Short mmCIF file of N, CA and C in Angstrom, two decimals:
data_model
loop_
_atom_site.label_atom_id
_atom_site.label_comp_id
_atom_site.label_asym_id
_atom_site.label_seq_id
_atom_site.Cartn_x
_atom_site.Cartn_y
_atom_site.Cartn_z
N MET R 113 97.34 97.95 77.55
CA MET R 113 96.79 98.93 78.33
C MET R 113 98.70 99.20 78.79
N ARG R 114 98.89 100.21 78.93
CA ARG R 114 100.13 100.74 79.80
C ARG R 114 100.05 101.25 81.40
N ASP R 115 100.62 100.65 82.34
CA ASP R 115 100.22 100.73 83.27
C ASP R 115 100.36 102.40 83.43
N GLU R 116 100.97 103.19 83.20
CA GLU R 116 100.95 104.92 83.44
C GLU R 116 99.22 105.23 82.55
N TRP R 117 98.79 105.03 82.14
CA TRP R 117 98.19 105.60 81.87
C TRP R 117 96.44 105.46 82.50
N PHE R 118 97.18 104.87 83.07
CA PHE R 118 95.32 104.31 84.27
C PHE R 118 96.08 105.64 85.70
N ILE R 119 94.89 105.81 86.31
CA ILE R 119 95.21 107.14 87.46
C ILE R 119 95.43 105.83 88.67
N ARG R 120 96.37 106.02 89.57
CA ARG R 120 96.73 104.85 90.27
C ARG R 120 96.57 105.03 91.83
N GLY R 121 97.26 106.25 92.64
CA GLY R 121 96.66 106.58 93.73
C GLY R 121 98.34 105.98 94.23
N ALA R 122 97.72 104.86 95.94
CA ALA R 122 98.16 103.75 96.31
C ALA R 122 97.88 102.92 96.71
N VAL R 123 97.20 102.83 95.31
CA VAL R 123 96.16 100.99 94.86
C VAL R 123 97.09 100.04 94.43
N PRO R 124 96.77 99.29 94.79
CA PRO R 124 97.78 97.85 93.85
C PRO R 124 97.03 97.89 92.51
N MET R 125 97.66 97.78 91.83
CA MET R 125 97.50 97.66 89.70
C MET R 125 97.76 96.71 90.01
N THR R 126 96.72 95.38 88.93
CA THR R 126 97.70 94.17 88.01
C THR R 126 98.45 94.75 87.19
N LYS R 127 100.18 95.16 86.96
CA LYS R 127 100.50 95.50 85.65
C LYS R 127 100.44 94.92 84.74
N SER R 128 100.50 95.27 83.57
CA SER R 128 100.28 95.31 81.94
C SER R 128 100.44 93.91 81.86
N GLU R 129 101.84 93.33 82.01
CA GLU R 129 101.69 91.89 81.69
C GLU R 129 101.29 91.18 82.11
N VAL R 130 100.90 91.24 84.01
CA VAL R 130 100.03 90.22 84.07
C VAL R 130 98.55 89.77 83.58
N ARG R 131 97.90 91.24 83.40
CA ARG R 131 97.00 92.14 83.13
C ARG R 131 96.59 90.90 81.77
N ALA R 132 97.39 91.11 80.99
CA ALA R 132 97.07 91.35 79.14
C ALA R 132 96.91 89.11 79.45
N VAL R 133 98.39 88.13 80.71
CA VAL R 133 98.09 87.33 80.73
C VAL R 133 96.19 87.04 81.36
N SER R 134 96.13 87.41 82.05
CA SER R 134 94.81 87.29 82.81
C SER R 134 94.19 87.35 81.74
N ILE R 135 93.66 88.34 81.17
CA ILE R 135 92.04 88.51 80.50
C ILE R 135 92.33 87.51 79.56
N SER R 136 93.04 87.47 78.72
CA SER R 136 93.49 86.14 77.90
C SER R 136 93.45 85.29 78.04
N LYS R 137 93.37 84.33 79.75
CA LYS R 137 92.69 83.62 80.60
C LYS R 137 91.20 83.23 80.75
N LEU R 138 90.94 84.23 80.61
CA LEU R 138 89.32 84.21 81.30
C LEU R 138 88.63 84.60 79.61
N GLU R 139 89.33 84.06 78.94
CA GLU R 139 88.28 84.09 77.03
C GLU R 139 86.89 84.52 77.42
N LEU R 140 86.95 85.75 77.26
CA LEU R 140 85.50 86.68 77.73
C LEU R 140 85.71 86.52 76.51
N LYS R 141 84.00 86.58 75.82
CA LYS R 141 83.13 87.01 74.53
C LYS R 141 82.89 88.73 75.05
N ARG R 142 81.98 89.07 73.40
CA ARG R 142 81.42 90.23 73.61
C ARG R 142 80.36 90.21 74.72
N ASP R 143 79.91 89.58 75.22
CA ASP R 143 79.06 89.78 75.52
C ASP R 143 78.92 89.37 77.17
N SER R 144 79.90 88.83 77.63
CA SER R 144 80.15 88.63 78.20
C SER R 144 80.24 89.40 80.33
N VAL R 145 79.28 88.81 81.14
CA VAL R 145 78.88 89.40 82.49
C VAL R 145 80.42 88.89 83.64
N LEU R 146 81.53 90.50 83.97
CA LEU R 146 82.16 89.42 84.37
C LEU R 146 82.28 90.44 85.86
N TYR R 147 82.49 89.68 86.61
CA TYR R 147 82.93 90.12 88.36
C TYR R 147 84.32 90.37 88.85
N ASP R 148 84.86 91.72 88.52
CA ASP R 148 86.09 91.50 88.54
C ASP R 148 86.09 92.11 90.19
N ILE R 149 87.29 91.22 91.09
CA ILE R 149 86.47 91.23 92.18
C ILE R 149 87.73 91.88 93.78
N GLY R 150 87.74 92.14 94.22
CA GLY R 150 89.15 93.10 94.30
C GLY R 150 89.72 93.64 93.54
N ALA R 151 88.65 94.69 93.09
CA ALA R 151 89.19 95.71 91.47
C ALA R 151 90.51 96.15 91.72
N GLY R 152 90.97 97.02 92.80
CA GLY R 152 91.89 98.01 92.82
C GLY R 152 92.34 99.04 92.07
N THR R 153 92.39 99.14 90.88
CA THR R 153 92.09 100.73 90.21
C THR R 153 91.08 100.52 89.60
N GLY R 154 91.29 99.43 89.11
CA GLY R 154 90.03 98.74 87.81
C GLY R 154 90.82 98.56 86.71
N SER R 155 92.33 97.91 86.91
CA SER R 155 92.83 98.56 85.76
C SER R 155 92.02 96.63 84.48
N VAL R 156 91.92 96.12 85.31
CA VAL R 156 91.43 94.59 84.87
C VAL R 156 90.07 94.89 84.56
N SER R 157 89.21 95.41 85.14
CA SER R 157 87.96 96.26 84.72
C SER R 157 87.63 96.97 83.23
N ILE R 158 88.86 97.71 83.40
CA ILE R 158 88.64 99.04 82.08
C ILE R 158 89.07 98.12 80.93
N GLU R 159 90.45 97.52 80.66
CA GLU R 159 90.94 96.48 79.79
C GLU R 159 89.68 95.46 79.18
N ALA R 160 89.11 94.83 80.37
CA ALA R 160 88.68 93.99 80.10
C ALA R 160 87.24 94.19 79.27
N ALA R 161 86.42 95.30 79.94
CA ALA R 161 85.12 96.51 80.06
C ALA R 161 85.32 96.55 77.43
N MET R 162 86.69 96.93 77.03
CA MET R 162 87.12 97.27 76.74
C MET R 162 86.60 96.27 75.15
N GLN R 163 86.72 94.63 75.24
CA GLN R 163 87.68 93.87 74.37
C GLN R 163 85.47 93.33 74.61
N MET R 164 84.68 93.79 75.64
CA MET R 164 83.45 93.57 75.56
C MET R 164 82.52 94.46 75.23
N PRO R 165 82.33 94.88 74.30
CA PRO R 165 81.63 95.92 74.08
C PRO R 165 79.77 95.58 74.52
N ALA R 166 79.67 94.27 73.86
CA ALA R 166 77.76 94.14 74.68
C ALA R 166 77.69 93.88 76.00
N GLY R 167 78.74 93.49 76.59
CA GLY R 167 79.30 92.52 77.95
C GLY R 167 78.91 94.21 78.60
N GLN R 168 79.37 93.41 80.27
CA GLN R 168 79.22 93.86 80.98
C GLN R 168 80.42 93.93 82.74
N VAL R 169 80.63 94.91 82.87
CA VAL R 169 81.90 94.70 84.49
C VAL R 169 81.48 95.32 85.38
N TYR R 170 82.21 94.38 86.52
CA TYR R 170 81.12 94.94 88.15
C TYR R 170 82.58 94.34 88.67
N ALA R 171 82.67 96.00 88.83
CA ALA R 171 84.22 95.63 89.23
C ALA R 171 83.87 96.17 91.07
N ILE R 172 83.99 94.61 92.04
CA ILE R 172 83.70 94.84 93.17
C ILE R 172 84.59 94.88 93.58
N GLU R 173 84.51 96.17 94.62
CA GLU R 173 86.00 97.20 95.07
C GLU R 173 85.65 97.19 97.00
N ARG R 174 86.21 96.46 97.80
CA ARG R 174 85.28 97.12 99.56
C ARG R 174 85.99 98.48 99.92
N ASP R 175 87.31 98.62 98.75
CA ASP R 175 88.25 99.92 99.41
C ASP R 175 87.70 101.19 99.35
N ARG R 176 86.97 102.61 99.75
CA ARG R 176 86.13 103.19 98.83
C ARG R 176 87.19 104.15 98.36
N GLU R 177 88.63 104.05 99.07
CA GLU R 177 89.40 104.76 97.99
C GLU R 177 89.54 104.32 95.96
N ALA R 178 89.96 103.00 96.21
CA ALA R 178 90.54 102.23 95.41
C ALA R 178 88.63 102.21 94.50
N SER R 179 87.56 102.00 94.52
CA SER R 179 86.27 102.43 94.24
C SER R 179 86.04 103.59 93.47
N ASP R 180 86.81 105.04 94.29
CA ASP R 180 86.51 105.61 93.31
C ASP R 180 87.66 106.20 92.60
N LEU R 181 89.00 105.46 92.65
CA LEU R 181 89.66 105.31 92.00
C LEU R 181 89.20 104.31 90.28
N VAL R 182 88.57 104.00 90.09
CA VAL R 182 88.14 102.71 89.60
C VAL R 182 87.63 103.64 88.89
N ARG R 183 85.95 104.05 89.16
CA ARG R 183 85.27 105.48 88.89
C ARG R 183 86.03 105.93 87.79
N GLN R 184 86.97 107.02 88.48
CA GLN R 184 88.08 108.25 87.70
C GLN R 184 88.37 106.98 86.69
N ASN R 185 88.68 105.95 86.36
CA ASN R 185 89.41 105.53 85.63
C ASN R 185 88.05 105.34 84.20
N ARG R 186 87.40 104.78 85.08
CA ARG R 186 86.20 104.45 83.57
C ARG R 186 85.57 105.16 83.18
N GLU R 187 85.96 106.45 83.81
CA GLU R 187 85.20 108.04 83.10
C GLU R 187 86.03 108.81 82.09
N LYS R 188 87.84 108.25 82.78
CA LYS R 188 89.54 108.36 81.58
C LYS R 188 88.49 108.58 80.27
N PHE R 189 88.40 106.82 80.58
CA PHE R 189 88.63 105.55 79.54
C PHE R 189 87.28 105.43 78.45
N GLY R 190 85.83 106.32 79.25
CA GLY R 190 84.58 105.63 78.67
C GLY R 190 84.37 104.35 78.93
N THR R 191 84.93 103.30 79.16
CA THR R 191 83.93 101.98 79.66
C THR R 191 82.49 102.78 80.79
N ASP R 192 81.12 102.86 79.32
CA ASP R 192 80.48 102.77 80.51
C ASP R 192 79.67 101.67 81.00
N ASN R 193 80.57 100.44 80.15
CA ASN R 193 79.62 99.29 80.92
C ASN R 193 80.48 98.62 81.74
N VAL R 194 80.98 99.73 83.22
CA VAL R 194 81.63 98.99 84.34
C VAL R 194 80.67 99.72 85.35
N THR R 195 80.49 99.09 85.98
CA THR R 195 79.47 98.92 87.39
C THR R 195 80.70 98.62 88.39
N VAL R 196 80.06 100.23 89.26
CA VAL R 196 81.63 100.40 90.61
C VAL R 196 80.92 99.47 91.46
N ILE R 197 81.10 98.72 92.58
CA ILE R 197 80.51 97.53 93.65
C ILE R 197 81.19 98.04 94.73
N CYS R 198 80.52 99.12 95.49
CA CYS R 198 81.63 99.00 96.48
C CYS R 198 81.34 98.17 98.39
N ARG R 199 81.52 97.74 97.39
CA ARG R 199 81.18 96.27 99.08
C ARG R 199 82.02 95.13 99.28
N GLU R 200 82.06 93.85 99.46
CA GLU R 200 82.78 93.16 100.32
C GLU R 200 82.26 91.84 99.48
N ALA R 201 82.97 91.21 98.78
CA ALA R 201 82.39 89.80 98.48
C ALA R 201 83.14 89.11 99.64
N PRO R 202 81.80 87.99 99.36
CA PRO R 202 80.66 87.68 98.86
C PRO R 202 79.60 87.99 98.35
N GLY R 203 79.25 88.95 99.42
CA GLY R 203 78.23 89.78 99.65
C GLY R 203 77.64 90.82 99.42
N GLY R 204 78.97 91.23 98.35
CA GLY R 204 79.20 92.39 97.19
C GLY R 204 78.01 91.92 95.50
N PHE R 205 77.30 90.26 95.73
CA PHE R 205 77.69 89.93 94.55
C PHE R 205 75.94 89.58 94.47
N GLU R 206 75.51 90.34 95.63
CA GLU R 206 73.78 90.31 96.03
C GLU R 206 72.77 91.47 94.76
N GLY R 207 72.63 91.13 94.00
CA GLY R 207 71.52 91.88 93.39
C GLY R 207 72.09 91.98 92.38
N LEU R 208 73.64 91.60 92.09
CA LEU R 208 74.27 91.62 90.49
C LEU R 208 73.64 90.13 89.79
N PRO R 209 73.43 91.19 88.10
CA PRO R 209 73.39 89.47 87.21
C PRO R 209 74.23 88.52 87.21
N ALA R 210 73.59 87.47 86.70
CA ALA R 210 74.92 86.11 87.05
C ALA R 210 75.99 86.56 86.70
N ALA R 211 77.55 86.47 86.54
CA ALA R 211 78.15 86.34 85.95
C ALA R 211 78.70 84.91 84.97
N THR R 212 79.32 85.27 83.84
CA THR R 212 79.80 84.45 82.94
C THR R 212 80.96 84.18 83.09
N HIS R 213 82.03 85.19 84.24
CA HIS R 213 83.50 84.95 84.65
C HIS R 213 83.18 86.09 85.41
N ALA R 214 84.53 85.48 85.65
CA ALA R 214 85.18 85.67 87.65
C ALA R 214 87.02 86.13 87.37
N PHE R 215 87.15 87.45 87.87
CA PHE R 215 88.55 87.95 88.09
C PHE R 215 88.36 88.03 89.37
N LEU R 216 89.57 87.73 90.06
CA LEU R 216 90.17 87.30 91.16
C LEU R 216 91.27 88.40 91.25
N GLY R 217 91.74 89.31 92.29
CA GLY R 217 92.59 90.43 92.23
C GLY R 217 92.75 90.00 93.55
N GLY R 218 92.26 89.76 94.56
CA GLY R 218 92.31 90.02 95.65
C GLY R 218 91.41 89.69 96.60
N THR R 219 91.03 88.59 97.35
CA THR R 219 90.19 88.34 98.46
C THR R 219 89.90 88.60 99.41
N GLY R 220 90.75 89.50 100.55
CA GLY R 220 90.70 89.43 101.49
C GLY R 220 90.48 88.62 102.45
N GLY R 221 90.93 87.70 101.96
CA GLY R 221 91.13 86.68 103.20
C GLY R 221 89.45 85.11 102.70
N HIS R 222 88.99 85.90 101.76
CA HIS R 222 87.79 84.86 101.73
C HIS R 222 87.85 84.08 100.54
N MET R 223 89.04 84.05 100.23
CA MET R 223 88.81 83.17 98.33
C MET R 223 87.76 81.47 98.58
N GLU R 224 87.50 81.39 99.85
CA GLU R 224 86.50 80.04 99.55
C GLU R 224 85.40 79.72 99.60
N ASP R 225 85.49 80.99 99.94
CA ASP R 225 83.81 81.57 100.45
C ASP R 225 83.84 82.36 98.83
N ILE R 226 84.36 83.09 98.69
CA ILE R 226 84.45 84.03 97.08
C ILE R 226 84.12 82.57 96.37
N VAL R 227 84.88 82.27 95.50
CA VAL R 227 84.73 80.43 94.83
C VAL R 227 83.88 79.96 94.86
N SER R 228 82.88 79.36 96.26
CA SER R 228 81.86 78.75 96.46
C SER R 228 81.30 79.47 95.34
N GLY R 229 80.55 81.31 96.53
CA GLY R 229 80.05 81.59 95.78
C GLY R 229 80.17 82.23 94.05
N LEU R 230 80.63 82.08 94.03
CA LEU R 230 80.77 82.75 92.67
C LEU R 230 80.38 81.04 91.60
N PHE R 231 80.70 79.54 92.14
CA PHE R 231 80.12 78.58 91.64
C PHE R 231 78.63 78.31 92.07
N LYS R 232 77.93 78.91 93.06
CA LYS R 232 76.47 78.36 93.36
C LYS R 232 75.63 79.87 92.34
N ILE R 233 76.24 80.90 92.04
CA ILE R 233 75.86 81.89 90.96
C ILE R 233 75.70 81.11 89.50
N ASN R 234 76.62 80.67 89.70
CA ASN R 234 77.55 79.94 87.39
C ASN R 234 77.84 78.86 88.18
N PRO R 235 77.43 77.13 87.97
CA PRO R 235 78.54 76.55 88.27
C PRO R 235 79.34 75.97 86.78
N HIS R 236 79.46 77.13 86.03
CA HIS R 236 79.73 77.08 84.54
C HIS R 236 80.62 78.03 84.28
N MET R 237 80.45 78.53 85.57
CA MET R 237 81.71 80.16 85.69
C MET R 237 83.19 79.78 85.14
N ARG R 238 83.43 81.01 84.07
CA ARG R 238 85.47 81.10 83.82
C ARG R 238 86.22 82.00 85.04
N ILE R 239 87.00 81.47 86.51
CA ILE R 239 87.48 81.81 87.13
C ILE R 239 89.04 82.05 86.59
N VAL R 240 89.59 83.37 87.35
CA VAL R 240 90.74 83.07 86.61
C VAL R 240 90.86 84.51 87.97
N ALA R 241 92.66 83.64 88.83
CA ALA R 241 92.77 84.47 90.19
C ALA R 241 94.14 84.52 90.27
N ASN R 242 94.70 85.93 90.43
CA ASN R 242 95.39 86.36 90.60
C ASN R 242 96.20 86.09 91.61
N ILE R 243 97.50 85.57 92.40
CA ILE R 243 97.65 84.88 93.86
C ILE R 243 99.59 85.18 93.51
N ILE R 244 99.47 85.94 94.68
CA ILE R 244 101.10 85.97 95.22
C ILE R 244 101.33 85.78 96.34
N ALA R 245 100.83 85.20 97.14
CA ALA R 245 100.94 84.64 98.90
C ALA R 245 100.95 83.09 98.53
N LEU R 246 102.68 82.51 98.59
CA LEU R 246 102.61 81.10 98.36
C LEU R 246 101.29 80.46 99.16
N GLU R 247 100.83 81.26 100.46
CA GLU R 247 100.21 80.55 101.32
C GLU R 247 98.58 80.82 100.58
N SER R 248 98.02 81.35 99.56
CA SER R 248 97.19 81.31 98.94
C SER R 248 97.35 80.61 98.03
N LEU R 249 98.27 80.37 97.44
CA LEU R 249 98.39 79.37 95.74
C LEU R 249 97.64 78.16 96.81
N ALA R 250 98.57 77.76 97.91
CA ALA R 250 98.21 76.28 98.43
C ALA R 250 96.76 76.13 99.22
N ARG R 251 96.16 77.35 99.70
CA ARG R 251 94.65 77.56 99.56
C ARG R 251 94.22 76.95 98.74
N ILE R 252 94.17 77.79 96.97
CA ILE R 252 93.17 77.90 96.46
C ILE R 252 93.39 76.02 95.32
N LEU R 253 94.93 75.88 95.44
CA LEU R 253 94.94 74.25 94.73
C LEU R 253 94.09 73.99 95.48
N GLU R 254 94.00 73.42 97.38
CA GLU R 254 92.67 72.46 97.97
C GLU R 254 91.86 72.98 97.83
N LEU R 255 91.77 74.35 97.38
CA LEU R 255 90.13 74.46 96.94
C LEU R 255 89.60 73.38 95.40
N VAL R 256 90.26 73.40 94.68
CA VAL R 256 90.22 73.64 93.22
C VAL R 256 90.17 71.72 93.73
N LYS R 257 91.38 71.49 94.31
CA LYS R 257 90.89 69.77 94.57
C LYS R 257 90.24 69.08 95.00
N ARG R 258 89.72 70.01 96.80
CA ARG R 258 88.50 69.14 97.28
C ARG R 258 86.92 69.33 96.25
N ARG R 259 87.18 70.76 95.07
CA ARG R 259 85.68 70.61 94.43
C ARG R 259 85.66 69.82 93.47
N LYS R 260 87.16 69.21 92.45
CA LYS R 260 87.24 68.41 91.92
C LYS R 260 87.40 68.87 90.45
N ILE R 261 88.45 70.25 90.13
CA ILE R 261 87.50 71.12 89.53
C ILE R 261 89.29 71.31 88.68
N GLN R 262 89.34 70.90 87.51
CA GLN R 262 90.59 71.19 86.54
C GLN R 262 91.03 72.85 87.18
N ALA R 263 92.18 72.78 87.50
CA ALA R 263 92.57 73.84 87.22
C ALA R 263 94.14 73.99 86.29
N GLU R 264 94.34 75.15 85.82
CA GLU R 264 95.52 76.17 85.28
C GLU R 264 96.49 76.50 86.02
N VAL R 265 97.88 76.38 86.62
CA VAL R 265 98.16 77.67 86.98
C VAL R 265 99.28 77.66 86.16
N VAL R 266 99.77 78.74 85.95
CA VAL R 266 100.53 80.17 85.11
C VAL R 266 101.59 80.67 85.97
N SER R 267 103.10 80.53 86.68
CA SER R 267 104.02 81.29 86.40
C SER R 267 104.35 82.51 85.84
N LEU R 268 103.77 84.14 86.57
CA LEU R 268 104.84 84.96 85.54
C LEU R 268 105.76 85.54 86.54
N GLN R 269 106.94 85.33 85.68
CA GLN R 269 108.00 86.25 85.98
C GLN R 269 108.07 87.73 85.15
N VAL R 270 108.36 88.48 85.56
CA VAL R 270 108.48 89.75 84.37
C VAL R 270 108.79 90.67 84.80
N ALA R 271 109.87 90.83 84.34
CA ALA R 271 111.60 92.28 84.64
C ALA R 271 111.20 92.88 83.46
N ARG R 272 111.26 94.38 84.13
CA ARG R 272 111.04 95.79 83.25
C ARG R 272 112.88 96.16 83.65
N ALA R 273 113.02 96.60 82.75
CA ALA R 273 114.28 97.61 81.85
C ALA R 273 114.54 98.87 82.92
N TRP R 274 115.46 99.25 83.55
CA TRP R 274 115.37 100.78 84.20
C TRP R 274 116.86 101.73 83.89
N LYS R 275 116.92 102.66 83.96
CA LYS R 275 117.84 103.11 82.94
C LYS R 275 119.07 103.34 84.81
N ALA R 276 120.29 103.20 84.55
CA ALA R 276 120.80 103.47 85.70
C ALA R 276 122.12 103.76 85.33
N GLY R 277 122.09 105.15 85.25
CA GLY R 277 123.83 106.07 84.62
C GLY R 277 123.73 105.64 82.92
N GLU R 278 124.60 105.18 82.26
CA GLU R 278 124.64 104.92 80.55
C GLU R 278 123.87 103.55 80.53
N SER R 279 123.76 102.36 81.75
CA SER R 279 123.12 101.69 81.33
C SER R 279 121.43 100.50 81.61
N HIS R 280 120.97 99.58 81.31
CA HIS R 280 119.68 99.70 81.12
C HIS R 280 120.57 98.10 81.97
N LEU R 281 119.44 98.17 83.28
CA LEU R 281 119.81 96.99 84.05
C LEU R 281 118.04 96.27 84.37
N MET R 282 117.93 94.96 84.47
CA MET R 282 116.36 94.86 84.50
C MET R 282 115.97 94.28 86.06
N LYS R 283 114.97 94.87 86.38
CA LYS R 283 114.63 95.10 87.96
C LYS R 283 113.61 93.90 87.82
N GLY R 284 113.33 93.03 88.43
CA GLY R 284 112.21 92.07 88.26
C GLY R 284 110.68 92.28 89.90
N GLN R 285 109.96 92.06 89.08
CA GLN R 285 108.28 92.26 89.90
C GLN R 285 108.60 91.14 90.54
N ASN R 286 106.71 90.94 91.79
CA ASN R 286 106.75 89.59 92.68
C ASN R 286 106.28 88.48 91.36
N PRO R 287 106.42 88.12 91.02
CA PRO R 287 106.41 86.18 90.25
C PRO R 287 104.54 86.98 91.11
N VAL R 288 103.69 86.49 89.48
CA VAL R 288 102.47 85.79 90.48
C VAL R 288 102.01 84.52 89.42
N TYR R 289 101.15 84.49 89.84
CA TYR R 289 100.18 82.49 90.15
C TYR R 289 99.33 83.14 88.87
N VAL R 290 98.90 83.03 88.08
CA VAL R 290 97.50 82.57 87.37
C VAL R 290 97.13 81.60 87.39
N ILE R 291 95.48 81.42 88.38
CA ILE R 291 95.05 80.00 88.42
C ILE R 291 93.63 80.26 86.54
N SER R 292 93.46 79.22 86.36
CA SER R 292 92.15 79.56 85.60
C SER R 292 91.81 78.05 85.59
N MET R 293 90.05 78.30 85.79
CA MET R 293 89.70 77.31 86.25
C MET R 293 87.73 77.27 85.25
N GLY R 294 87.45 76.44 85.56
CA GLY R 294 85.97 76.10 84.98
C GLY R 294 85.62 77.17 83.67
N GLY R 295 84.69 77.11 83.22
CA GLY R 295 84.27 77.65 81.61
C GLY R 295 83.66 76.99 81.29
N GLU R 296 83.35 77.46 80.14
CA GLU R 296 82.41 75.79 78.52
C GLU R 296 83.67 75.64 77.83
N ASP R 297 84.50 74.26 77.55
CA ASP R 297 84.76 73.77 76.83
C ASP R 297 84.38 74.12 75.40
N GLY R 298 85.40 75.00 74.29
CA GLY R 298 85.29 74.71 72.99
C GLY R 298 84.91 76.19 73.30
N THR R 299 83.72 76.47 72.18
CA THR R 299 83.75 78.09 71.71
C THR R 299 83.88 78.93 72.81
#
């Protein structure tokens, strides 16, 4: 889905190319239960919900403005299978149905607590995290090493063309690391 289709405001959003890879790495099924942690504008929640017609997405976002944007985007795209939870993770998991999948778009510095909480809910959960800061990459790699989890790391570097006079130039976006781990093998 095009980025410009989403209602944005000043809230960060997972861009379309990164969103496509991240959702692919989630390996969603039509009836999955997904926690979108640090949901931002809800772009991942909305696009994932469209791929899981019998599933449910819980967009967990601590920021009130961002939570409102997720609600607006849910309404715009008619994704009734998205529920907005305006709380901070991992406390925001309380009372929710157990997830089969989780996407970490933002952890607010609580990555280890969040990942530990997710695996307590479901030890076979499929987790995908988007990481920009090298320090966060080091922390999540150390976390998976300590837990003896196999993780796949993909580095995405996207550049988009923009018009400069009569020419088109490429402008690079922030490199993003997509970390995927857990889940059932095979089906």
